[in-house]
């Protein structure tokens, strides 16, 4: 599901398209009310999609979120809020949407009816975490790392399962970074790649090549292998179905080189001996709270199974 797009800098398309991986084909869907350049699309617990943020065809900030129900759009007209590009939004355990930042404070969005906002807890880092990265590393638990200008190496977490959740510092990275990516791995660890320690929007001086891995149990960061290509603004890092990580892109701003290459990273868990196998057939769809059976001849040596929605 792809919402919005690029007309020109700071001017967005209202178009919506859906890609079917089974047929490798695109199908257009009804357009949004206004264009969106750099919005965020968040899948809700019931399969609907919340789209918020970005700028429209005229370059105006779009403050009204919209919800796609599979056939049309519902505007959250009583939930107007100006946000930064690509707002960091996550579905909380109670069904609300948690807006982690980038500016203070974090907020809650109730998407029922026409929508409503309530203030959440402020983060501990006093500056904004613009162009940092946030990831939900476990159900209801969010890590926000890096960002700011000058960039910070600090990171903080929040547990949305608590009655009154509050942000708390965790361990700091070895490198300050902005314009980097944080990617959830099957182990529950978070991999941070790319970015720059240099001040300003997209400073190639201070580009960070070393990857770092955050352990949610200890809060400690471990410095891992370095990639070859400088990847800052417009880079992307994605977990692949085979357990490796795709690290690609960068460029498109302030005369930065457009990097059209990609690199593949094999995390440490791929070097722990033979991989377990799955036998039999697992369900094509799994619902929240459902118990399913996974057959494997290696059950005696498996302590944990993790499903990650791509």
mmCIF file of C-alpha atoms in Angstrom:
data_model
loop_
_atom_site.group_PDB
_atom_site.id
_atom_site.type_symbol
_atom_site.label_atom_id
_atom_site.label_comp_id
_atom_site.label_asym_id
_atom_site.label_seq_id
_atom_site.Cartn_x
_atom_site.Cartn_y
_atom_site.Cartn_z
ATOM 1 C CA UNK A 1 0.000 0.000 0.000
ATOM 2 C CA UNK A 2 1.690 3.206 -1.190
ATOM 3 C CA UNK A 3 0.168 6.587 -0.341
ATOM 4 C CA UNK A 4 1.281 9.895 -1.806
ATOM 5 C CA UNK A 5 4.422 10.623 -3.784
ATOM 6 C CA UNK A 6 6.602 13.183 -5.459
ATOM 7 C CA UNK A 7 5.552 16.028 -7.774
ATOM 8 C CA UNK A 8 8.513 18.231 -6.892
ATOM 9 C CA UNK A 9 10.363 19.131 -3.724
ATOM 10 C CA UNK A 10 7.798 19.650 -0.909
ATOM 11 C CA UNK A 11 4.831 19.006 -3.269
ATOM 12 C CA UNK A 12 2.972 15.717 -2.958
ATOM 13 C CA UNK A 13 0.646 13.511 -4.981
ATOM 14 C CA UNK A 14 -2.738 12.364 -3.643
ATOM 15 C CA UNK A 15 -2.362 9.041 -5.494
ATOM 16 C CA UNK A 16 -2.735 5.662 -3.796
ATOM 17 C CA UNK A 17 -1.533 2.385 -5.284
ATOM 18 C CA UNK A 18 -1.535 -1.197 -4.046
ATOM 19 C CA UNK A 19 1.129 -3.709 -5.072
ATOM 20 C CA UNK A 20 0.300 -7.419 -5.289
ATOM 21 C CA UNK A 21 3.492 -9.463 -4.826
ATOM 22 C CA UNK A 22 1.763 -12.613 -6.063
ATOM 23 C CA UNK A 23 1.197 -11.111 -9.514
ATOM 24 C CA UNK A 24 3.927 -8.432 -9.414
ATOM 25 C CA UNK A 25 1.339 -5.861 -10.459
ATOM 26 C CA UNK A 26 0.081 -2.464 -9.271
ATOM 27 C CA UNK A 27 -3.556 -1.444 -8.915
ATOM 28 C CA UNK A 28 -4.730 2.147 -8.344
ATOM 29 C CA UNK A 29 -6.990 2.870 -5.369
ATOM 30 C CA UNK A 30 -9.159 5.922 -4.669
ATOM 31 C CA UNK A 31 -6.995 8.994 -4.083
ATOM 32 C CA UNK A 32 -6.659 10.811 -0.780
ATOM 33 C CA UNK A 33 -8.351 14.162 -0.228
ATOM 34 C CA UNK A 34 -5.015 15.987 -0.549
ATOM 35 C CA UNK A 35 -1.566 15.136 -1.823
ATOM 36 C CA UNK A 36 1.120 14.000 0.586
ATOM 37 C CA UNK A 37 4.882 14.362 0.195
ATOM 38 C CA UNK A 38 6.778 12.445 2.915
ATOM 39 C CA UNK A 39 3.816 11.052 4.890
ATOM 40 C CA UNK A 40 3.748 7.952 7.100
ATOM 41 C CA UNK A 41 1.380 5.021 6.511
ATOM 42 C CA UNK A 42 0.664 2.874 9.584
ATOM 43 C CA UNK A 43 -1.257 -0.408 9.451
ATOM 44 C CA UNK A 44 -3.822 -0.506 12.270
ATOM 45 C CA UNK A 45 -4.776 -3.599 14.243
ATOM 46 C CA UNK A 46 -7.933 -4.170 12.165
ATOM 47 C CA UNK A 47 -6.089 -3.902 8.822
ATOM 48 C CA UNK A 48 -7.049 -0.314 8.084
ATOM 49 C CA UNK A 49 -4.242 2.112 7.226
ATOM 50 C CA UNK A 50 -3.631 5.485 8.876
ATOM 51 C CA UNK A 51 -1.880 8.078 6.683
ATOM 52 C CA UNK A 52 -0.656 11.304 8.262
ATOM 53 C CA UNK A 53 1.875 14.068 7.682
ATOM 54 C CA UNK A 54 3.412 15.415 4.502
ATOM 55 C CA UNK A 55 2.720 18.322 2.151
ATOM 56 C CA UNK A 56 0.071 18.610 -0.579
ATOM 57 C CA UNK A 57 0.138 19.663 -4.231
ATOM 58 C CA UNK A 58 0.529 23.326 -3.269
ATOM 59 C CA UNK A 59 3.299 22.634 -0.757
ATOM 60 C CA UNK A 60 1.005 23.178 2.241
ATOM 61 C CA UNK A 61 1.406 21.013 5.354
ATOM 62 C CA UNK A 62 -1.410 18.454 5.585
ATOM 63 C CA UNK A 63 -2.669 18.452 9.171
ATOM 64 C CA UNK A 64 -5.718 16.157 8.856
ATOM 65 C CA UNK A 65 -4.944 12.404 9.057
ATOM 66 C CA UNK A 66 -6.894 9.995 6.862
ATOM 67 C CA UNK A 67 -7.796 6.322 7.376
ATOM 68 C CA UNK A 68 -8.114 3.836 4.502
ATOM 69 C CA UNK A 69 -10.685 1.086 5.150
ATOM 70 C CA UNK A 70 -9.955 -1.004 2.064
ATOM 71 C CA UNK A 71 -12.310 0.820 -0.279
ATOM 72 C CA UNK A 72 -12.361 4.484 0.718
ATOM 73 C CA UNK A 73 -11.100 7.200 3.039
ATOM 74 C CA UNK A 74 -12.248 8.600 6.384
ATOM 75 C CA UNK A 75 -10.793 11.976 7.401
ATOM 76 C CA UNK A 76 -9.982 12.557 11.068
ATOM 77 C CA UNK A 77 -11.233 16.143 10.961
ATOM 78 C CA UNK A 78 -11.122 16.667 14.750
ATOM 79 C CA UNK A 79 -7.495 15.477 14.966
ATOM 80 C CA UNK A 80 -5.688 18.264 13.137
ATOM 81 C CA UNK A 81 -1.979 18.431 13.992
ATOM 82 C CA UNK A 82 1.057 19.732 12.136
ATOM 83 C CA UNK A 83 3.811 17.122 12.223
ATOM 84 C CA UNK A 84 7.305 16.771 10.866
ATOM 85 C CA UNK A 85 7.956 14.700 7.754
ATOM 86 C CA UNK A 86 7.553 10.950 8.216
ATOM 87 C CA UNK A 87 6.009 11.082 11.716
ATOM 88 C CA UNK A 88 7.161 8.126 13.840
ATOM 89 C CA UNK A 89 3.868 6.372 14.590
ATOM 90 C CA UNK A 90 3.131 2.979 16.153
ATOM 91 C CA UNK A 91 0.008 1.044 17.099
ATOM 92 C CA UNK A 92 -0.177 0.837 20.893
ATOM 93 C CA UNK A 93 -1.538 -2.214 22.770
ATOM 94 C CA UNK A 94 -4.811 -0.396 23.522
ATOM 95 C CA UNK A 95 -5.456 0.308 19.821
ATOM 96 C CA UNK A 96 -4.506 3.971 19.843
ATOM 97 C CA UNK A 97 -1.657 5.267 17.700
ATOM 98 C CA UNK A 98 1.430 6.489 19.537
ATOM 99 C CA UNK A 99 3.285 9.384 17.895
ATOM 100 C CA UNK A 100 6.824 9.162 19.267
ATOM 101 C CA UNK A 101 8.079 12.451 17.837
ATOM 102 C CA UNK A 102 10.215 14.028 16.433
ATOM 103 C CA UNK A 103 9.432 17.115 18.549
ATOM 104 C CA UNK A 104 8.195 17.239 22.150
ATOM 105 C CA UNK A 105 5.995 15.869 23.536
ATOM 106 C CA UNK A 106 5.036 12.432 22.266
ATOM 107 C CA UNK A 107 1.294 12.115 21.635
ATOM 108 C CA UNK A 108 -1.612 9.684 21.433
ATOM 109 C CA UNK A 109 -4.056 9.556 18.499
ATOM 110 C CA UNK A 110 -7.487 7.981 18.906
ATOM 111 C CA UNK A 111 -8.535 7.040 15.363
ATOM 112 C CA UNK A 112 -12.167 6.286 16.220
ATOM 113 C CA UNK A 113 -14.831 8.531 14.721
ATOM 114 C CA UNK A 114 -13.268 11.775 13.554
ATOM 115 C CA UNK A 115 -10.206 11.316 15.737
ATOM 116 C CA UNK A 116 -8.654 13.114 18.702
ATOM 117 C CA UNK A 117 -5.178 13.856 20.105
ATOM 118 C CA UNK A 118 -3.972 13.801 23.691
ATOM 119 C CA UNK A 119 -0.512 14.714 24.952
ATOM 120 C CA UNK A 120 1.845 11.933 25.961
ATOM 121 C CA UNK A 121 5.047 11.961 28.009
ATOM 122 C CA UNK A 122 7.986 14.136 26.904
ATOM 123 C CA UNK A 123 11.192 12.401 25.907
ATOM 124 C CA UNK A 124 14.279 12.893 28.081
ATOM 125 C CA UNK A 125 16.532 14.206 25.306
ATOM 126 C CA UNK A 126 15.988 17.961 25.471
ATOM 127 C CA UNK A 127 16.525 18.599 21.762
ATOM 128 C CA UNK A 128 14.383 17.326 18.912
ATOM 129 C CA UNK A 129 15.275 13.934 17.473
ATOM 130 C CA UNK A 130 14.710 15.010 13.863
ATOM 131 C CA UNK A 131 16.144 12.491 11.389
ATOM 132 C CA UNK A 132 16.683 9.984 14.164
ATOM 133 C CA UNK A 133 15.032 6.579 13.949
ATOM 134 C CA UNK A 134 12.340 4.875 16.021
ATOM 135 C CA UNK A 135 11.308 1.227 16.072
ATOM 136 C CA UNK A 136 8.844 -0.902 18.060
ATOM 137 C CA UNK A 137 11.186 -3.665 19.214
ATOM 138 C CA UNK A 138 8.583 -5.685 21.169
ATOM 139 C CA UNK A 139 4.805 -5.372 21.527
ATOM 140 C CA UNK A 140 4.166 -1.902 22.928
ATOM 141 C CA UNK A 141 7.866 -1.101 23.439
ATOM 142 C CA UNK A 142 9.514 1.642 21.378
ATOM 143 C CA UNK A 143 13.172 2.593 20.970
ATOM 144 C CA UNK A 144 14.026 6.101 19.719
ATOM 145 C CA UNK A 145 17.669 6.593 18.820
ATOM 146 C CA UNK A 146 19.901 9.350 17.471
ATOM 147 C CA UNK A 147 18.773 12.385 15.508
ATOM 148 C CA UNK A 148 19.100 16.064 16.342
ATOM 149 C CA UNK A 149 21.510 18.743 15.143
ATOM 150 C CA UNK A 150 24.228 18.329 16.189
ATOM 151 C CA UNK A 151 23.506 14.601 16.142
ATOM 152 C CA UNK A 152 23.269 12.691 19.402
ATOM 153 C CA UNK A 153 24.368 9.163 20.246
ATOM 154 C CA UNK A 154 21.715 8.823 22.961
ATOM 155 C CA UNK A 155 18.740 6.493 22.881
ATOM 156 C CA UNK A 156 15.611 6.116 24.987
ATOM 157 C CA UNK A 157 12.749 3.675 25.318
ATOM 158 C CA UNK A 158 9.131 3.674 26.405
ATOM 159 C CA UNK A 159 6.852 0.799 27.422
ATOM 160 C CA UNK A 160 3.305 1.549 26.256
ATOM 161 C CA UNK A 161 1.990 -1.451 28.196
ATOM 162 C CA UNK A 162 2.390 0.464 31.453
ATOM 163 C CA UNK A 163 -0.525 2.436 32.959
ATOM 164 C CA UNK A 164 1.486 5.684 32.846
ATOM 165 C CA UNK A 165 4.320 5.109 30.377
ATOM 166 C CA UNK A 166 7.399 7.314 30.579
ATOM 167 C CA UNK A 167 10.524 7.614 28.452
ATOM 168 C CA UNK A 168 13.753 6.311 29.991
ATOM 169 C CA UNK A 169 17.315 6.477 28.714
ATOM 170 C CA UNK A 170 18.982 3.261 27.613
ATOM 171 C CA UNK A 171 22.608 2.781 26.568
ATOM 172 C CA UNK A 172 24.154 5.234 24.099
ATOM 173 C CA UNK A 173 25.593 4.291 20.718
ATOM 174 C CA UNK A 174 29.324 4.458 20.084
ATOM 175 C CA UNK A 175 28.618 6.997 17.316
ATOM 176 C CA UNK A 176 26.332 10.009 17.190
ATOM 177 C CA UNK A 177 24.064 9.704 14.135
ATOM 178 C CA UNK A 178 21.307 11.349 12.139
ATOM 179 C CA UNK A 179 19.855 10.199 8.807
ATOM 180 C CA UNK A 180 20.395 6.594 9.864
ATOM 181 C CA UNK A 181 18.095 3.562 10.000
ATOM 182 C CA UNK A 182 17.044 1.343 12.902
ATOM 183 C CA UNK A 183 15.828 -2.128 11.915
ATOM 184 C CA UNK A 184 14.188 -4.769 14.109
ATOM 185 C CA UNK A 185 15.828 -8.202 13.852
ATOM 186 C CA UNK A 186 14.215 -11.606 14.593
ATOM 187 C CA UNK A 187 16.131 -11.821 17.886
ATOM 188 C CA UNK A 188 14.441 -8.672 19.183
ATOM 189 C CA UNK A 189 17.720 -6.782 18.893
ATOM 190 C CA UNK A 190 17.786 -3.535 16.885
ATOM 191 C CA UNK A 191 20.371 -2.924 14.154
ATOM 192 C CA UNK A 192 21.419 0.679 13.440
ATOM 193 C CA UNK A 193 23.113 1.392 10.117
ATOM 194 C CA UNK A 194 24.455 4.418 8.268
ATOM 195 C CA UNK A 195 23.939 8.070 9.103
ATOM 196 C CA UNK A 196 26.332 10.886 9.900
ATOM 197 C CA UNK A 197 27.825 12.413 13.028
ATOM 198 C CA UNK A 198 28.280 15.722 11.203
ATOM 199 C CA UNK A 199 26.074 18.714 11.918
ATOM 200 C CA UNK A 200 23.680 20.193 9.373
ATOM 201 C CA UNK A 201 21.107 18.483 7.216
ATOM 202 C CA UNK A 202 23.066 15.821 5.338
ATOM 203 C CA UNK A 203 26.754 16.261 6.140
ATOM 204 C CA UNK A 204 28.988 13.650 4.445
ATOM 205 C CA UNK A 205 31.817 14.618 6.788
ATOM 206 C CA UNK A 206 31.377 12.325 9.738
ATOM 207 C CA UNK A 207 29.517 9.605 7.809
ATOM 208 C CA UNK A 208 29.289 6.462 9.950
ATOM 209 C CA UNK A 209 29.960 3.101 8.314
ATOM 210 C CA UNK A 210 30.025 0.840 11.364
ATOM 211 C CA UNK A 211 26.780 -0.928 12.229
ATOM 212 C CA UNK A 212 25.675 -1.121 15.864
ATOM 213 C CA UNK A 213 23.410 -3.631 17.595
ATOM 214 C CA UNK A 214 21.201 -2.802 20.605
ATOM 215 C CA UNK A 215 20.269 -5.506 23.087
ATOM 216 C CA UNK A 216 16.859 -4.774 24.666
ATOM 217 C CA UNK A 217 17.642 -6.916 27.722
ATOM 218 C CA UNK A 218 20.906 -5.207 28.671
ATOM 219 C CA UNK A 219 20.482 -1.866 26.893
ATOM 220 C CA UNK A 220 24.039 -2.234 25.612
ATOM 221 C CA UNK A 221 25.207 -1.407 22.068
ATOM 222 C CA UNK A 222 27.757 -3.584 20.253
ATOM 223 C CA UNK A 223 29.743 -2.247 17.301
ATOM 224 C CA UNK A 224 29.632 -4.643 14.337
ATOM 225 C CA UNK A 225 31.026 -4.771 10.804
ATOM 226 C CA UNK A 226 31.274 -1.658 8.627
ATOM 227 C CA UNK A 227 29.583 -1.255 5.274
ATOM 228 C CA UNK A 228 31.452 0.033 2.213
ATOM 229 C CA UNK A 229 29.285 2.859 0.857
ATOM 230 C CA UNK A 230 28.400 6.140 2.587
ATOM 231 C CA UNK A 231 24.658 5.975 3.224
ATOM 232 C CA UNK A 232 22.930 8.978 4.788
ATOM 233 C CA UNK A 233 19.778 10.767 3.558
ATOM 234 C CA UNK A 234 17.364 8.581 1.563
ATOM 235 C CA UNK A 235 19.052 5.372 2.625
ATOM 236 C CA UNK A 236 16.984 2.376 3.672
ATOM 237 C CA UNK A 237 17.655 -0.789 5.662
ATOM 238 C CA UNK A 238 15.237 -3.726 5.586
ATOM 239 C CA UNK A 239 15.109 -7.190 7.115
ATOM 240 C CA UNK A 240 14.843 -9.845 4.388
ATOM 241 C CA UNK A 241 12.903 -13.136 4.643
ATOM 242 C CA UNK A 242 16.155 -15.134 4.729
ATOM 243 C CA UNK A 243 17.381 -13.276 7.840
ATOM 244 C CA UNK A 244 19.885 -11.052 6.076
ATOM 245 C CA UNK A 245 19.578 -7.262 5.950
ATOM 246 C CA UNK A 246 19.366 -5.076 2.828
ATOM 247 C CA UNK A 247 21.207 -1.736 3.138
ATOM 248 C CA UNK A 248 20.706 0.541 0.123
ATOM 249 C CA UNK A 249 20.326 4.016 -1.323
ATOM 250 C CA UNK A 250 21.421 7.503 -0.160
ATOM 251 C CA UNK A 251 21.552 10.832 -1.918
ATOM 252 C CA UNK A 252 19.085 13.203 -3.524
ATOM 253 C CA UNK A 253 19.837 16.207 -1.343
ATOM 254 C CA UNK A 254 22.354 19.036 -1.060
ATOM 255 C CA UNK A 255 24.486 17.765 -3.944
ATOM 256 C CA UNK A 256 24.987 14.389 -2.257
ATOM 257 C CA UNK A 257 25.919 11.494 -4.530
ATOM 258 C CA UNK A 258 23.016 9.267 -5.533
ATOM 259 C CA UNK A 259 24.002 5.788 -4.399
ATOM 260 C CA UNK A 260 22.108 3.257 -6.504
ATOM 261 C CA UNK A 261 23.970 0.264 -5.086
ATOM 262 C CA UNK A 262 22.928 -2.010 -2.274
ATOM 263 C CA UNK A 263 24.764 -4.116 0.261
ATOM 264 C CA UNK A 264 23.682 -7.277 2.060
ATOM 265 C CA UNK A 265 24.564 -7.774 5.717
ATOM 266 C CA UNK A 266 24.560 -11.096 7.559
ATOM 267 C CA UNK A 267 23.912 -10.474 11.289
ATOM 268 C CA UNK A 268 25.699 -12.512 13.978
ATOM 269 C CA UNK A 269 22.774 -14.924 14.403
ATOM 270 C CA UNK A 270 23.497 -16.412 10.972
ATOM 271 C CA UNK A 271 26.832 -17.747 12.272
ATOM 272 C CA UNK A 272 25.579 -19.907 15.132
ATOM 273 C CA UNK A 273 25.661 -23.278 13.395
ATOM 274 C CA UNK A 274 23.090 -25.028 11.227
ATOM 275 C CA UNK A 275 19.766 -23.273 10.918
ATOM 276 C CA UNK A 276 16.593 -25.067 12.079
ATOM 277 C CA UNK A 277 14.093 -26.244 9.487
ATOM 278 C CA UNK A 278 10.303 -26.010 9.345
ATOM 279 C CA UNK A 279 8.277 -29.035 8.300
ATOM 280 C CA UNK A 280 4.639 -29.104 7.323
ATOM 281 C CA UNK A 281 2.459 -26.134 6.460
ATOM 282 C CA UNK A 282 1.799 -23.067 8.587
ATOM 283 C CA UNK A 283 -1.417 -21.042 8.166
ATOM 284 C CA UNK A 284 -1.545 -18.452 5.397
ATOM 285 C CA UNK A 285 -2.956 -15.905 7.860
ATOM 286 C CA UNK A 286 -2.477 -15.512 11.598
ATOM 287 C CA UNK A 287 -4.705 -13.326 13.763
ATOM 288 C CA UNK A 288 -3.778 -11.463 16.959
ATOM 289 C CA UNK A 289 -3.833 -13.787 19.961
ATOM 290 C CA UNK A 290 -4.203 -16.921 17.851
ATOM 291 C CA UNK A 291 -2.276 -20.096 18.729
ATOM 292 C CA UNK A 292 -0.716 -21.914 15.784
ATOM 293 C CA UNK A 293 1.402 -25.014 15.310
ATOM 294 C CA UNK A 294 4.845 -24.906 13.718
ATOM 295 C CA UNK A 295 6.337 -28.306 12.894
ATOM 296 C CA UNK A 296 10.120 -28.793 13.059
ATOM 297 C CA UNK A 297 12.492 -31.704 13.671
ATOM 298 C CA UNK A 298 14.680 -29.291 15.663
ATOM 299 C CA UNK A 299 12.166 -28.460 18.412
ATOM 300 C CA UNK A 300 14.416 -29.698 21.207
ATOM 301 C CA UNK A 301 17.032 -27.045 20.426
ATOM 302 C CA UNK A 302 14.669 -24.108 19.792
ATOM 303 C CA UNK A 303 13.973 -21.793 22.716
ATOM 304 C CA UNK A 304 12.004 -19.116 20.904
ATOM 305 C CA UNK A 305 10.044 -18.488 17.699
ATOM 306 C CA UNK A 306 9.458 -14.961 16.397
ATOM 307 C CA UNK A 307 7.038 -13.842 13.702
ATOM 308 C CA UNK A 308 7.806 -10.480 12.129
ATOM 309 C CA UNK A 309 5.382 -8.780 9.771
ATOM 310 C CA UNK A 310 7.314 -7.555 6.750
#
